[in-house]
PDB file of C-alpha atoms in Angstrom:
ATOM      1  CA  MET A 289     -91.695  99.616  92.848  1.00  0.00           C
ATOM      2  CA  SER A 290     -88.861  99.836  95.399  1.00  0.00           C
ATOM      3  CA  VAL A 291     -85.310  98.670  94.700  1.00  0.00           C
ATOM      4  CA  PHE A 292     -85.862  95.799  97.158  1.00  0.00           C
ATOM      5  CA  GLU A 293     -88.981  94.639  95.315  1.00  0.00           C
ATOM      6  CA  ARG A 294     -87.214  94.703  91.940  1.00  0.00           C
ATOM      7  CA  VAL A 295     -84.276  92.654  93.289  1.00  0.00           C
ATOM      8  CA  PHE A 296     -86.642  90.178  94.975  1.00  0.00           C
ATOM      9  CA  ASN A 297     -88.694  89.656  91.804  1.00  0.00           C
ATOM     10  CA  HIS A 298     -85.580  89.149  89.692  1.00  0.00           C
ATOM     11  CA  ALA A 299     -84.183  86.585  92.140  1.00  0.00           C
ATOM     12  CA  SER A 300     -87.499  84.729  92.190  1.00  0.00           C
ATOM     13  CA  ALA A 301     -87.555  84.515  88.382  1.00  0.00           C
ATOM     14  CA  VAL A 302     -84.022  83.082  88.317  1.00  0.00           C
ATOM     15  CA  LEU A 303     -84.921  80.488  90.973  1.00  0.00           C
ATOM     16  CA  ILE A 304     -88.010  79.360  89.029  1.00  0.00           C
ATOM     17  CA  ALA A 305     -85.940  79.012  85.836  1.00  0.00           C
ATOM     18  CA  LEU A 306     -83.376  76.868  87.634  1.00  0.00           C
ATOM     19  CA  LEU A 307     -86.089  74.614  89.022  1.00  0.00           C
ATOM     20  CA  ILE A 308     -87.569  74.105  85.543  1.00  0.00           C
ATOM     21  CA  VAL A 309     -84.169  73.100  84.133  1.00  0.00           C
ATOM     22  CA  SER A 310     -83.350  70.692  86.979  1.00  0.00           C
ATOM     23  CA  CYS A 311     -86.693  68.878  86.684  1.00  0.00           C
ATOM     24  CA  GLY A 312     -86.465  68.355  82.927  1.00  0.00           C
ATOM     25  CA  ASP A 313     -86.055  64.910  81.244  1.00  0.00           C
ATOM     26  CA  SER A 314     -82.398  63.916  81.683  1.00  0.00           C
ATOM     27  CA  THR A 315     -82.577  60.781  79.528  1.00  0.00           C
ATOM     28  CA  THR A 316     -81.139  60.503  76.023  1.00  0.00           C
ATOM     29  CA  SER A 317     -81.383  57.932  73.272  1.00  0.00           C
ATOM     30  CA  PRO A 318     -78.927  56.899  70.550  1.00  0.00           C
ATOM     31  CA  GLU A 319     -81.535  57.773  67.932  1.00  0.00           C
ATOM     32  CA  THR A 320     -81.790  61.393  69.004  1.00  0.00           C
ATOM     33  CA  ASP A 321     -78.387  62.372  70.335  1.00  0.00           C
ATOM     34  CA  ASN A 322     -76.150  60.479  67.884  1.00  0.00           C
ATOM     35  CA  ASN A 323     -74.428  58.765  70.788  1.00  0.00           C
ATOM     36  CA  PRO A 324     -73.899  54.985  70.596  1.00  0.00           C
ATOM     37  CA  ASP A 325     -74.407  54.747  74.363  1.00  0.00           C
ATOM     38  CA  ASN A 326     -77.840  53.788  75.640  1.00  0.00           C
ATOM     39  CA  SER A 327     -79.793  55.561  78.341  1.00  0.00           C
ATOM     40  CA  GLY A 328     -83.149  54.411  79.602  1.00  0.00           C
ATOM     41  CA  SER A 329     -85.699  56.415  81.578  1.00  0.00           C
ATOM     42  CA  GLY A 330     -87.246  55.644  84.945  1.00  0.00           C
ATOM     43  CA  SER A 331     -89.034  57.427  87.729  1.00  0.00           C
ATOM     44  CA  GLU A 332     -86.085  57.244  90.113  1.00  0.00           C
ATOM     45  CA  GLU A 333     -83.068  55.923  88.178  1.00  0.00           C
ATOM     46  CA  THR A 334     -81.663  55.956  84.663  1.00  0.00           C
ATOM     47  CA  PHE A 335     -79.737  53.047  83.168  1.00  0.00           C
ATOM     48  CA  SER A 336     -76.744  53.806  80.988  1.00  0.00           C
ATOM     49  CA  TYR A 337     -74.282  51.375  79.435  1.00  0.00           C
ATOM     50  CA  SER A 338     -71.338  52.507  77.342  1.00  0.00           C
ATOM     51  CA  HIS A 339     -70.895  50.727  74.003  1.00  0.00           C
ATOM     52  CA  THR A 340     -67.847  52.752  72.987  1.00  0.00           C
ATOM     53  CA  GLU A 341     -65.169  51.278  75.251  1.00  0.00           C
ATOM     54  CA  LYS A 342     -62.223  49.245  74.014  1.00  0.00           C
ATOM     55  CA  PRO A 343     -62.746  45.565  73.111  1.00  0.00           C
ATOM     56  CA  GLY A 344     -62.525  43.289  76.140  1.00  0.00           C
ATOM     57  CA  ILE A 345     -63.756  45.769  78.729  1.00  0.00           C
ATOM     58  CA  SER A 346     -67.177  44.060  78.815  1.00  0.00           C
ATOM     59  CA  ALA A 347     -65.707  40.550  79.011  1.00  0.00           C
ATOM     60  CA  ASN A 348     -67.317  39.600  82.315  1.00  0.00           C
ATOM     61  CA  ASP A 349     -70.658  40.984  81.132  1.00  0.00           C
ATOM     62  CA  PHE A 350     -70.451  38.585  78.187  1.00  0.00           C
ATOM     63  CA  LEU A 351     -69.159  35.565  80.059  1.00  0.00           C
ATOM     64  CA  SER A 352     -71.082  35.548  83.318  1.00  0.00           C
ATOM     65  CA  ASN A 353     -74.792  35.355  84.051  1.00  0.00           C
ATOM     66  CA  SER A 354     -74.771  37.638  87.084  1.00  0.00           C
ATOM     67  CA  GLY A 355     -75.000  41.086  85.497  1.00  0.00           C
ATOM     68  CA  PHE A 356     -76.826  40.241  82.282  1.00  0.00           C
ATOM     69  CA  SER A 357     -78.678  36.958  81.922  1.00  0.00           C
ATOM     70  CA  ARG A 358     -79.535  37.457  78.243  1.00  0.00           C
ATOM     71  CA  LEU A 359     -77.416  38.151  75.142  1.00  0.00           C
ATOM     72  CA  THR A 360     -78.834  39.503  71.902  1.00  0.00           C
ATOM     73  CA  VAL A 361     -76.783  39.734  68.703  1.00  0.00           C
ATOM     74  CA  GLU A 362     -77.702  42.295  66.045  1.00  0.00           C
ATOM     75  CA  ILE A 363     -76.228  41.679  62.566  1.00  0.00           C
ATOM     76  CA  ASP A 364     -76.223  44.201  59.720  1.00  0.00           C
ATOM     77  CA  TYR A 365     -74.768  43.236  56.357  1.00  0.00           C
ATOM     78  CA  MET A 366     -74.209  45.290  53.259  1.00  0.00           C
ATOM     79  CA  ALA A 367     -76.058  44.172  50.132  1.00  0.00           C
ATOM     80  CA  GLY A 368     -74.504  41.043  48.645  1.00  0.00           C
ATOM     81  CA  TYR A 369     -72.713  39.993  51.843  1.00  0.00           C
ATOM     82  CA  GLU A 370     -75.276  38.156  53.927  1.00  0.00           C
ATOM     83  CA  LEU A 371     -73.641  35.671  56.310  1.00  0.00           C
ATOM     84  CA  ASP A 372     -73.976  31.972  55.568  1.00  0.00           C
ATOM     85  CA  PRO A 373     -76.657  30.344  57.804  1.00  0.00           C
ATOM     86  CA  GLU A 374     -74.171  27.627  58.810  1.00  0.00           C
ATOM     87  CA  ALA A 375     -71.763  30.310  60.005  1.00  0.00           C
ATOM     88  CA  LEU A 376     -74.475  31.853  62.169  1.00  0.00           C
ATOM     89  CA  SER A 377     -75.389  28.439  63.556  1.00  0.00           C
ATOM     90  CA  SER A 378     -71.731  27.838  64.387  1.00  0.00           C
ATOM     91  CA  LEU A 379     -71.521  31.198  66.167  1.00  0.00           C
ATOM     92  CA  GLU A 380     -74.606  30.413  68.232  1.00  0.00           C
ATOM     93  CA  THR A 381     -73.113  27.048  69.219  1.00  0.00           C
ATOM     94  CA  PHE A 382     -69.859  28.741  70.243  1.00  0.00           C
ATOM     95  CA  LEU A 383     -71.651  31.313  72.385  1.00  0.00           C
ATOM     96  CA  LYS A 384     -73.680  28.635  74.158  1.00  0.00           C
ATOM     97  CA  GLU A 385     -70.520  26.609  74.772  1.00  0.00           C
ATOM     98  CA  ARG A 386     -68.575  29.463  76.363  1.00  0.00           C
ATOM     99  CA  LEU A 387     -71.109  31.810  77.997  1.00  0.00           C
ATOM    100  CA  THR A 388     -73.171  31.119  81.111  1.00  0.00           C
ATOM    101  CA  LYS A 389     -76.123  33.168  79.836  1.00  0.00           C
ATOM    102  CA  SER A 390     -79.666  31.938  80.455  1.00  0.00           C
ATOM    103  CA  ASP A 391     -80.695  33.048  76.970  1.00  0.00           C
ATOM    104  CA  ILE A 392     -78.751  33.771  73.771  1.00  0.00           C
ATOM    105  CA  GLN A 393     -80.517  35.133  70.713  1.00  0.00           C
ATOM    106  CA  LEU A 394     -79.185  35.904  67.236  1.00  0.00           C
ATOM    107  CA  ASN A 395     -81.557  38.371  65.604  1.00  0.00           C
ATOM    108  CA  GLU A 396     -82.538  38.011  61.956  1.00  0.00           C
ATOM    109  CA  PRO A 397     -79.751  39.713  59.950  1.00  0.00           C
ATOM    110  CA  THR A 398     -80.710  43.023  58.338  1.00  0.00           C
ATOM    111  CA  GLU A 399     -79.529  44.213  54.936  1.00  0.00           C
ATOM    112  CA  ILE A 400     -78.245  47.772  54.754  1.00  0.00           C
ATOM    113  CA  ALA A 401     -77.152  49.755  51.730  1.00  0.00           C
ATOM    114  CA  ALA A 402     -73.751  48.906  50.269  1.00  0.00           C
ATOM    115  CA  GLY A 403     -71.121  51.521  50.933  1.00  0.00           C
ATOM    116  CA  GLY A 404     -69.581  51.115  47.493  1.00  0.00           C
ATOM    117  CA  GLN A 405     -66.075  51.763  48.783  1.00  0.00           C
ATOM    118  CA  ASP A 406     -62.862  49.872  48.160  1.00  0.00           C
ATOM    119  CA  GLN A 407     -61.959  49.943  51.835  1.00  0.00           C
ATOM    120  CA  TYR A 408     -63.139  51.212  55.204  1.00  0.00           C
ATOM    121  CA  MET A 409     -61.207  52.958  57.928  1.00  0.00           C
ATOM    122  CA  ALA A 410     -61.963  52.280  61.590  1.00  0.00           C
ATOM    123  CA  GLY A 411     -63.686  55.630  61.997  1.00  0.00           C
ATOM    124  CA  GLU A 412     -65.983  54.892  59.067  1.00  0.00           C
ATOM    125  CA  ILE A 413     -66.950  51.540  60.587  1.00  0.00           C
ATOM    126  CA  ARG A 414     -67.899  53.299  63.814  1.00  0.00           C
ATOM    127  CA  ASN A 415     -69.964  55.849  61.889  1.00  0.00           C
ATOM    128  CA  ILE A 416     -71.864  53.081  60.078  1.00  0.00           C
ATOM    129  CA  GLU A 417     -72.712  51.498  63.420  1.00  0.00           C
ATOM    130  CA  GLN A 418     -73.903  54.835  64.735  1.00  0.00           C
ATOM    131  CA  ASP A 419     -76.233  55.180  61.751  1.00  0.00           C
ATOM    132  CA  HIS A 420     -77.637  51.642  61.794  1.00  0.00           C
ATOM    133  CA  ARG A 421     -77.398  50.051  65.249  1.00  0.00           C
ATOM    134  CA  ASP A 422     -80.857  49.475  66.731  1.00  0.00           C
ATOM    135  CA  HIS A 423     -80.302  47.366  69.860  1.00  0.00           C
ATOM    136  CA  PHE A 424     -78.548  48.545  73.005  1.00  0.00           C
ATOM    137  CA  THR A 425     -77.862  47.042  76.395  1.00  0.00           C
ATOM    138  CA  GLU A 426     -80.680  47.510  78.886  1.00  0.00           C
ATOM    139  CA  ASP A 427     -82.117  45.817  81.949  1.00  0.00           C
ATOM    140  CA  GLU A 428     -80.781  42.220  81.940  1.00  0.00           C
ATOM    141  CA  THR A 429     -79.978  42.086  78.210  1.00  0.00           C
ATOM    142  CA  LEU A 430     -76.469  42.643  76.878  1.00  0.00           C
ATOM    143  CA  ALA A 431     -76.552  43.696  73.218  1.00  0.00           C
ATOM    144  CA  VAL A 432     -73.776  43.184  70.668  1.00  0.00           C
ATOM    145  CA  TYR A 433     -73.497  44.580  67.138  1.00  0.00           C
ATOM    146  CA  ILE A 434     -71.926  42.814  64.129  1.00  0.00           C
ATOM    147  CA  LEU A 435     -71.348  44.605  60.823  1.00  0.00           C
ATOM    148  CA  VAL A 436     -70.463  42.872  57.550  1.00  0.00           C
ATOM    149  CA  THR A 437     -69.095  45.274  54.944  1.00  0.00           C
ATOM    150  CA  ASP A 438     -68.797  45.051  51.160  1.00  0.00           C
ATOM    151  CA  ALA A 439     -65.093  45.916  51.031  1.00  0.00           C
ATOM    152  CA  ARG A 440     -61.719  45.539  52.701  1.00  0.00           C
ATOM    153  CA  TYR A 441     -60.343  47.084  55.866  1.00  0.00           C
ATOM    154  CA  GLU A 442     -57.806  49.916  55.691  1.00  0.00           C
ATOM    155  CA  GLN A 443     -55.107  47.454  56.743  1.00  0.00           C
ATOM    156  CA  GLU A 444     -54.481  44.897  54.025  1.00  0.00           C
ATOM    157  CA  ASN A 445     -55.582  41.252  54.439  1.00  0.00           C
ATOM    158  CA  VAL A 446     -57.675  41.785  57.574  1.00  0.00           C
ATOM    159  CA  LEU A 447     -60.770  39.556  57.759  1.00  0.00           C
ATOM    160  CA  GLY A 448     -62.363  41.031  60.865  1.00  0.00           C
ATOM    161  CA  ILE A 449     -61.900  43.383  63.793  1.00  0.00           C
ATOM    162  CA  ALA A 450     -63.370  43.903  67.267  1.00  0.00           C
ATOM    163  CA  TYR A 451     -63.511  47.694  67.514  1.00  0.00           C
ATOM    164  CA  TYR A 452     -65.699  48.458  70.546  1.00  0.00           C
ATOM    165  CA  ASN A 453     -66.542  46.525  73.711  1.00  0.00           C
ATOM    166  CA  THR A 454     -69.766  45.196  72.114  1.00  0.00           C
ATOM    167  CA  SER A 455     -68.981  45.605  68.413  1.00  0.00           C
ATOM    168  CA  ALA A 456     -67.143  43.735  65.668  1.00  0.00           C
ATOM    169  CA  ALA A 457     -66.917  43.899  61.886  1.00  0.00           C
ATOM    170  CA  LEU A 458     -66.215  41.405  59.102  1.00  0.00           C
ATOM    171  CA  PHE A 459     -64.857  42.482  55.726  1.00  0.00           C
ATOM    172  CA  GLY A 460     -66.839  40.689  53.053  1.00  0.00           C
ATOM    173  CA  HIS A 461     -64.567  41.311  50.100  1.00  0.00           C
ATOM    174  CA  ALA A 462     -61.515  39.958  51.924  1.00  0.00           C
ATOM    175  CA  ILE A 463     -63.522  36.888  52.987  1.00  0.00           C
ATOM    176  CA  ASP A 464     -64.667  36.356  49.388  1.00  0.00           C
ATOM    177  CA  GLU A 465     -61.092  36.281  48.142  1.00  0.00           C
ATOM    178  CA  ILE A 466     -60.059  33.336  50.325  1.00  0.00           C
ATOM    179  CA  SER A 467     -63.279  31.291  50.363  1.00  0.00           C
ATOM    180  CA  GLY A 468     -64.971  28.721  48.170  1.00  0.00           C
ATOM    181  CA  GLY A 469     -62.311  28.310  45.506  1.00  0.00           C
ATOM    182  CA  LEU A 470     -60.136  25.326  44.664  1.00  0.00           C
ATOM    183  CA  GLY A 471     -58.070  24.457  47.723  1.00  0.00           C
ATOM    184  CA  GLN A 472     -59.786  27.179  49.784  1.00  0.00           C
ATOM    185  CA  PRO A 473     -61.982  26.735  52.872  1.00  0.00           C
ATOM    186  CA  SER A 474     -65.733  27.066  52.390  1.00  0.00           C
ATOM    187  CA  ARG A 475     -67.315  30.442  52.967  1.00  0.00           C
ATOM    188  CA  HIS A 476     -69.181  29.288  56.070  1.00  0.00           C
ATOM    189  CA  VAL A 477     -65.954  28.008  57.655  1.00  0.00           C
ATOM    190  CA  THR A 478     -64.178  31.315  56.989  1.00  0.00           C
ATOM    191  CA  GLU A 479     -67.069  33.377  58.313  1.00  0.00           C
ATOM    192  CA  ALA A 480     -67.661  31.165  61.353  1.00  0.00           C
ATOM    193  CA  THR A 481     -63.986  31.144  62.293  1.00  0.00           C
ATOM    194  CA  THR A 482     -63.694  34.922  61.918  1.00  0.00           C
ATOM    195  CA  LEU A 483     -66.851  35.526  63.963  1.00  0.00           C
ATOM    196  CA  ARG A 484     -65.685  33.229  66.759  1.00  0.00           C
ATOM    197  CA  HIS A 485     -62.234  34.817  66.779  1.00  0.00           C
ATOM    198  CA  GLU A 486     -63.565  38.370  67.089  1.00  0.00           C
ATOM    199  CA  PHE A 487     -65.927  37.331  69.866  1.00  0.00           C
ATOM    200  CA  GLY A 488     -62.861  35.889  71.587  1.00  0.00           C
ATOM    201  CA  HIS A 489     -61.427  39.406  71.699  1.00  0.00           C
ATOM    202  CA  LEU A 490     -64.719  40.746  73.056  1.00  0.00           C
ATOM    203  CA  PHE A 491     -64.359  38.095  75.786  1.00  0.00           C
ATOM    204  CA  GLY A 492     -60.962  39.590  76.727  1.00  0.00           C
ATOM    205  CA  LEU A 493     -58.670  37.103  74.978  1.00  0.00           C
ATOM    206  CA  VAL A 494     -55.684  37.194  74.929  1.00  0.00           C
ATOM    207  CA  GLY A 495     -54.099  39.331  77.649  1.00  0.00           C
ATOM    208  CA  ILE A 496     -56.304  42.407  77.158  1.00  0.00           C
ATOM    209  CA  GLU A 497     -55.570  44.730  80.057  1.00  0.00           C
ATOM    210  CA  GLY A 498     -58.588  45.611  82.180  1.00  0.00           C
ATOM    211  CA  SER A 499     -60.815  42.889  80.751  1.00  0.00           C
ATOM    212  CA  GLY A 500     -60.746  40.637  83.795  1.00  0.00           C
ATOM    213  CA  THR A 501     -59.875  37.698  81.521  1.00  0.00           C
ATOM    214  CA  GLU A 502     -56.421  37.310  82.925  1.00  0.00           C
ATOM    215  CA  MET A 503     -54.046  34.613  81.747  1.00  0.00           C
ATOM    216  CA  LYS A 504     -53.828  31.789  84.238  1.00  0.00           C
ATOM    217  CA  GLN A 505     -50.636  30.767  82.466  1.00  0.00           C
ATOM    218  CA  GLU A 506     -48.643  32.914  80.081  1.00  0.00           C
ATOM    219  CA  HIS A 507     -49.667  32.148  76.495  1.00  0.00           C
ATOM    220  CA  GLN A 508     -49.815  35.508  74.723  1.00  0.00           C
ATOM    221  CA  ASP A 509     -48.067  35.824  71.378  1.00  0.00           C
ATOM    222  CA  THR A 510     -46.842  39.289  72.301  1.00  0.00           C
ATOM    223  CA  PRO A 511     -45.289  40.171  68.904  1.00  0.00           C
ATOM    224  CA  HIS A 512     -48.758  39.706  67.378  1.00  0.00           C
ATOM    225  CA  GLY A 513     -50.753  41.567  70.009  1.00  0.00           C
ATOM    226  CA  ASN A 514     -53.684  40.004  71.867  1.00  0.00           C
ATOM    227  CA  HIS A 515     -53.351  36.531  70.374  1.00  0.00           C
ATOM    228  CA  CYS A 516     -52.533  33.043  71.595  1.00  0.00           C
ATOM    229  CA  ASP A 517     -49.134  31.479  70.973  1.00  0.00           C
ATOM    230  CA  ASN A 518     -50.705  28.098  70.149  1.00  0.00           C
ATOM    231  CA  LYS A 519     -50.879  27.657  66.364  1.00  0.00           C
ATOM    232  CA  ASN A 520     -53.835  25.310  66.738  1.00  0.00           C
ATOM    233  CA  CYS A 521     -55.913  27.741  68.794  1.00  0.00           C
ATOM    234  CA  LEU A 522     -58.835  29.850  67.552  1.00  0.00           C
ATOM    235  CA  MET A 523     -57.067  32.925  68.934  1.00  0.00           C
ATOM    236  CA  TYR A 524     -53.894  32.452  66.900  1.00  0.00           C
ATOM    237  CA  TYR A 525     -53.066  35.669  65.055  1.00  0.00           C
ATOM    238  CA  ALA A 526     -53.218  34.155  61.560  1.00  0.00           C
ATOM    239  CA  ILE A 527     -57.010  33.790  61.865  1.00  0.00           C
ATOM    240  CA  GLU A 528     -57.386  37.513  61.177  1.00  0.00           C
ATOM    241  CA  SER A 529     -55.086  37.480  58.155  1.00  0.00           C
ATOM    242  CA  ALA A 530     -56.446  36.676  54.692  1.00  0.00           C
ATOM    243  CA  ASP A 531     -53.056  35.653  53.294  1.00  0.00           C
ATOM    244  CA  LEU A 532     -52.382  33.168  56.151  1.00  0.00           C
ATOM    245  CA  PHE A 533     -55.832  31.850  57.040  1.00  0.00           C
ATOM    246  CA  ALA A 534     -56.096  28.944  54.587  1.00  0.00           C
ATOM    247  CA  ASN A 535     -52.581  27.735  55.363  1.00  0.00           C
ATOM    248  CA  VAL A 536     -53.206  27.356  59.080  1.00  0.00           C
ATOM    249  CA  PHE A 537     -56.313  25.237  59.537  1.00  0.00           C
ATOM    250  CA  GLY A 538     -57.001  23.639  56.196  1.00  0.00           C
ATOM    251  CA  GLY A 539     -60.765  24.032  56.059  1.00  0.00           C
ATOM    252  CA  SER A 540     -61.854  23.309  59.630  1.00  0.00           C
ATOM    253  CA  ILE A 541     -63.017  25.631  62.402  1.00  0.00           C
ATOM    254  CA  PRO A 542     -60.375  25.653  65.153  1.00  0.00           C
ATOM    255  CA  ASP A 543     -61.217  25.399  68.847  1.00  0.00           C
ATOM    256  CA  LEU A 544     -59.953  27.471  71.734  1.00  0.00           C
ATOM    257  CA  ASP A 545     -57.009  25.806  73.411  1.00  0.00           C
ATOM    258  CA  LEU A 546     -57.049  24.857  77.098  1.00  0.00           C
ATOM    259  CA  ASN A 547     -55.231  28.025  78.187  1.00  0.00           C
ATOM    260  CA  CYS A 548     -57.852  30.259  76.570  1.00  0.00           C
ATOM    261  CA  ILE A 549     -60.686  28.179  78.020  1.00  0.00           C
ATOM    262  CA  ASP A 550     -59.131  28.387  81.494  1.00  0.00           C
ATOM    263  CA  ASP A 551     -58.957  32.168  81.177  1.00  0.00           C
ATOM    264  CA  LEU A 552     -62.624  32.429  80.188  1.00  0.00           C
ATOM    265  CA  GLN A 553     -63.738  30.132  83.011  1.00  0.00           C
ATOM    266  CA  ALA A 554     -61.858  32.227  85.554  1.00  0.00           C
ATOM    267  CA  ASN A 555     -63.842  35.303  84.422  1.00  0.00           C
ATOM    268  CA  GLY A 556     -67.314  33.769  84.591  1.00  0.00           C
ATOM    269  CA  GLY A 557     -67.429  31.777  81.351  1.00  0.00           C
ATOM    270  CA  LYS A 558     -67.330  28.057  80.708  1.00  0.00           C
TER     271      LYS A 558
END
């Protein structure tokens, strides 16, 4: 075999290998690649939606009906911390009041194994989601994940957090401590208020940069982060704090104030 023939054959083999690689399946799934993002397969296009952005980035996707006409809510709770049915009903009512979606569905909550820890750090919460989340955004359906843990958050007195653009967590032990006792709000009120509050952050409230939910009038309580300065508003900072919660609303679920509602309406909500 001549030198030319050997070089030609080698080049042909390399070209064939490159063609095989480029024509392979480029889609991935969260179940196989340990990535919370979702990718779907198609003959010409692939759909991918990131679920690991900061809270508020998907605000318009939640609020409007143009990009995603359907919302599905997945709820996982650790053993012993199932959410009160009245709290879930209240959350569904809130979502229907504020979103312009054609369809909103709360999936049947799923029990997962208790972690058995005293507290959870943010990274651990994200890892639990990665292990247990089943539903991801695809086609016209926006998917959100709610986790209810059996312990406290790493920061003392926190009832709930929004930690990704489509994810939030409630801390069952902290909720237990301030609910149902003498002079305390009922459990369903505490859970419903915390759920609504964290969804408010997912909707871009208050003053979250890049969310599209811009303040029509200044009402951010800047010393307390992305919260409303109205003490009677659902987005007041004390909602997230176990040691202040009961002293603020006295057993009732607060509403969004007019400033927060105006901000949501300007970004596709109602």
